[in-house]
Amino acid sequence: MTTPALAPSPAPANDRSPLAERIVDTLIHRIGKDERAARKHDWLEATILTLRDEIIDKWMASTRAAHAAQAKRVYYLSLEFLIGRLLRDALSNLGRNNEVGRALASLGIDLVEIEEIEPDAALGNGGLGRLAACFMESLATLDLPAYGYGIRYVNGMFRQRLDDGWQVELPENWLSHGNPWEFERRESAYFIGFGGEVTGNDTGIVHWKPAEAIEAIAYDTPVVGWRGKRVNTLRLWSARAFDPIHLDAFNAGDHIGALAGQARAESLVRVLYPNDSNASGQELRLRQEYFFSSASIQDIVRRHVQYFGDVRTLADKAAIQLNDTHPAVSVAELMRLLIDQHDLGFDEAWEVTRKTFGYTNHTLLPEALESWPLPLFERLLPRHMQLVYAINAKVLRQARKAPGVDDAAISAISLIDEGGERRVRMANLAFVGSHSVNGVAALHTDLMKQTVFADLHRLYPDRINNKTNGITPRRWLMECNPRLTALIRDAIGPEFCDNTALIKGLESFADDSSFQERLAEVKRSNKVALAKYIKDSMGLRLDPDALFDVQIKRIHEYKRQLLNIIETVALYDQIRSHPERDWTPRVKLFAGKAASSYHNAKLIIKLANDVARRINGDPLVGGLLKVVFIPNYNVSLAERIIPAADLSEQISTAGMEASGTGNMKFALNGALTIGTLDGANIEIKDRVGDDNIFIFGLDADEVAAKRANGYAPREVIEGSRELSQAVNAIASGVFSPDDPQRYKGLVDGLYGGDWFMVAADFDAYAAAQRRVDARWADQPAWRASAVRNVANVGWFSSDRTISEYARDIWGVM
Ligand SMILES: *Cc1c(COP(=O)(O)O)cnc(C)c1O
């Protein structure tokens, strides 16, 4: 006999709502459990399947409507979709939270409890993948027919554990209980070839005979927009061998070899590369990119031809957006299909291709710009290599005719990097193959024009445009912060739920002391809830009245967690020297994952933990300073932490963070930002006003000038007593007595160049933190600033961002 997991005390059957009956019916007939044997996961699955049945009706209605209207469709191609949990999102968008909560309660089940055992769909690294997820939700909300295309990774982002403060990566088996949200579409399967040879030439009939082929199988997940207005499809590809088992090999006794094809196919969709802002550069990654690009483009072309007959009208009925260069090989793939399978001439195919694609650039970091060794590209994709050469010849021919284009410009524009080992430049391919190229914040877009794409921009001056990122206010306000949502509703009415810009109306309450107090109560309740989570999961007790100072994001040197840690050490030093002063009690919260091969990032995690151990164990600073590194940062953890934050750390080296979206989530939840003039911080400052944000440090021009003119970090460090003391303490093993040399490399990096300007910005950062203290001491002033932040960042809704893409790039609004 199985013991019931939750020991439910079910209400008598006749008290149950029809919805409760449906959930029980699902449990019995689709999961095969009776109520008494059901465990939490069974209830979760039964609830999802019951809801999914209702979603399917809307889904089909959406598809039929788009078909009937002959609507243009948007296709968002992304190697990452960091969607997180879906149940709460679907319930909230369908307005069914209370009803489903009551139905489950009548069955003795707590909705929140089962929501929290849903695994995070962590098919992404960080901001880029989360943006794709927010965009999918906004596309459905704005009633735009759209498909997201990506890979159904069996193992998404790794789970992070801390062993003695060191990051350990564990596989995340998010599919281990099955995935009740998805539909396998066996009928939507495509042949994806690799390698082999091409016969014929560019003028005659060309035939590519791949040496290897696998099958791409579609899995569809419904994406529910706000108020269930529309349900779109997220189509993720899995891989299957054509011939899953070689029977002759099997019969001959080679049981492993007989399954090798299937194993090889599965390896393609096994893991998400856990690199953020770094090109992955391995053959398997190029295979993943081509696999999902080819399946998606074939699917798009098939749908277009089926609905509209003529592939020549593709650009009128399909807009394909490339989320970074990961799907850039799609440009060559569409050319291949148009020329080799649909018999278009090269120039005609090129017209259709350029009009169909748009490309979003996400980074200027040279180490993140994808390029592939030419021999690898040619071996894996021989036909695409020919097409890249042909496109390049056409582009360079045109370029040479343009005024002022010299040899240096030609080599910058070329799709082939000829400096050293020859490589295919994916950003250049995406740029020339698209009618629109956008950056993700105003500063980032300006820098794109001045740096990586300067020559391409001169040649195509109308192509680059800006689309400042946004976040969905459903997940990042209404779902994660119901208390604040209720407070806003009480103050300005419910209309802001349908139009985030209306939150502006809150501004008139900024100086209303009773409203301020209610906001402070909301924040405090959220902090108490986070403190309880940390107490339960880590055993650490936090004071909810302390200032919660939060830096959560991928660990990367350019994001400068190190600057924050060094300032924490300096503050610790000062509190110890002057315990009698009126210090602001603070909790420094960190969370984030480091790429597994990123040595310094992993060392920074260890340093945060070493500093935490020392400070948290020091009775002298007692209630004044605590440091916490919360393990396994992901969407669900972000949803817990952000509503509880007082201060949002957005302190990247100016010019290096393309936009950031964490900055927007915090401000919308009433945290004040301490930050540099980088990415979207600048636009946040413009909206909330200089007095309601703590800006410090070098701007992007100053960083560039310092790097160009020779910067001497040693002088800077030695010139700052606070900084040199903190750095020396770290270097001499104060926080790592078990291994005093542990941080020598990190500290040497500061003295020996300090590429990220940690030393250069230190004093300005520390001074900004003391301005934070002063504002915090004046609670009414702090609260007024918090209200002004919430009120003025409605513009950063991804609904606004998507409306701009729809109007300016896709032509669907
Ligand atoms: C929003 C978000 C990010 C991006 O954060 P940044 O601070 O902009 O780098 C990364 N990971 C998760 C889980 C997020 O929710």
Short mmCIF file of N, CA, C and O and ligand atoms in Angstrom, two decimals, residues 82 125-127 130 476 552-554 559 633-635 638 650 657 660-663 665, ligand 1:
data_model
loop_
_atom_site.label_atom_id
_atom_site.label_comp_id
_atom_site.label_asym_id
_atom_site.label_seq_id
_atom_site.Cartn_x
_atom_site.Cartn_y
_atom_site.Cartn_z
N LEU A 82 14.50 30.71 -21.51
CA LEU A 82 14.60 30.51 -20.06
C LEU A 82 13.23 30.78 -19.46
O LEU A 82 12.97 31.84 -18.92
N ASN A 125 20.72 30.35 -20.41
CA ASN A 125 21.78 30.74 -19.50
C ASN A 125 21.40 31.91 -18.61
O ASN A 125 21.65 31.90 -17.42
N GLY A 126 20.85 32.95 -19.24
CA GLY A 126 20.61 34.18 -18.48
C GLY A 126 19.72 35.12 -19.26
O GLY A 126 18.69 34.71 -19.81
N GLY A 127 20.15 36.37 -19.35
CA GLY A 127 19.31 37.43 -19.91
C GLY A 127 18.78 37.16 -21.31
O GLY A 127 17.60 37.40 -21.58
N ARG A 130 16.06 34.56 -21.10
CA ARG A 130 14.89 35.07 -20.38
C ARG A 130 14.15 36.09 -21.26
O ARG A 130 12.93 36.17 -21.26
N TRP A 476 6.86 39.26 -13.73
CA TRP A 476 7.81 40.00 -12.89
C TRP A 476 7.18 41.05 -12.00
O TRP A 476 7.87 41.83 -11.36
N ILE A 552 22.16 39.67 -8.16
CA ILE A 552 21.88 38.32 -8.68
C ILE A 552 21.91 38.38 -10.20
O ILE A 552 21.19 39.14 -10.83
N LYS A 553 22.74 37.59 -10.80
CA LYS A 553 22.91 37.54 -12.25
C LYS A 553 24.04 36.56 -12.52
O LYS A 553 24.69 36.10 -11.60
N ARG A 554 24.30 36.25 -13.80
CA ARG A 554 25.44 35.41 -14.09
C ARG A 554 26.70 36.01 -13.48
O ARG A 554 26.84 37.24 -13.41
N LYS A 559 30.47 42.04 -15.04
CA LYS A 559 29.34 42.41 -14.17
C LYS A 559 29.82 42.86 -12.78
O LYS A 559 29.06 43.40 -12.00
N TYR A 633 20.90 29.94 -8.69
CA TYR A 633 20.10 31.03 -9.26
C TYR A 633 19.37 30.55 -10.50
O TYR A 633 19.95 29.96 -11.41
N ASN A 634 18.07 30.79 -10.53
CA ASN A 634 17.26 30.49 -11.73
C ASN A 634 16.03 31.38 -11.69
O ASN A 634 15.93 32.27 -10.83
N VAL A 635 15.10 31.18 -12.60
CA VAL A 635 13.96 32.08 -12.69
C VAL A 635 13.14 32.05 -11.40
O VAL A 635 12.74 33.09 -10.86
N ALA A 638 14.83 33.96 -8.70
CA ALA A 638 14.71 35.39 -8.99
C ALA A 638 13.33 35.90 -8.57
O ALA A 638 13.20 36.98 -7.98
N GLN A 650 23.60 47.07 -10.15
CA GLN A 650 23.73 46.99 -11.62
C GLN A 650 25.01 47.73 -11.99
O GLN A 650 24.99 48.82 -12.54
N GLU A 657 27.67 45.93 -20.65
CA GLU A 657 26.38 45.23 -20.50
C GLU A 657 25.47 45.77 -21.60
O GLU A 657 25.14 46.95 -21.62
N GLY A 660 20.82 44.51 -19.96
CA GLY A 660 20.37 44.08 -18.64
C GLY A 660 18.85 44.07 -18.65
O GLY A 660 18.20 44.88 -19.34
N THR A 661 18.29 43.11 -17.95
CA THR A 661 16.84 43.12 -17.71
C THR A 661 16.57 42.93 -16.22
O THR A 661 15.50 43.30 -15.75
N GLY A 662 17.56 42.39 -15.50
CA GLY A 662 17.43 42.31 -14.05
C GLY A 662 17.18 43.71 -13.49
O GLY A 662 16.30 43.90 -12.62
N ASN A 663 17.89 44.70 -14.00
CA ASN A 663 17.72 46.08 -13.55
C ASN A 663 16.24 46.51 -13.62
O ASN A 663 15.73 47.17 -12.71
N LYS A 665 13.49 44.49 -13.62
CA LYS A 665 12.66 43.71 -12.69
C LYS A 665 12.71 44.31 -11.29
O LYS A 665 11.68 44.45 -10.61
C1 LIG B 1 16.41 38.43 -15.60
C2 LIG B 1 17.27 37.27 -15.45
C3 LIG B 1 18.59 37.32 -15.89
C4 LIG B 1 19.22 38.56 -16.47
O1 LIG B 1 19.74 39.33 -15.40
P1 LIG B 1 20.77 40.53 -15.64
O2 LIG B 1 20.87 41.17 -14.30
O3 LIG B 1 20.13 41.45 -16.63
O4 LIG B 1 22.04 39.95 -16.10
C5 LIG B 1 19.37 36.19 -15.73
N1 LIG B 1 18.89 35.07 -15.17
C6 LIG B 1 17.63 35.00 -14.71
C7 LIG B 1 17.15 33.74 -14.09
C8 LIG B 1 16.77 36.09 -14.84
O5 LIG B 1 15.51 36.00 -14.40
#
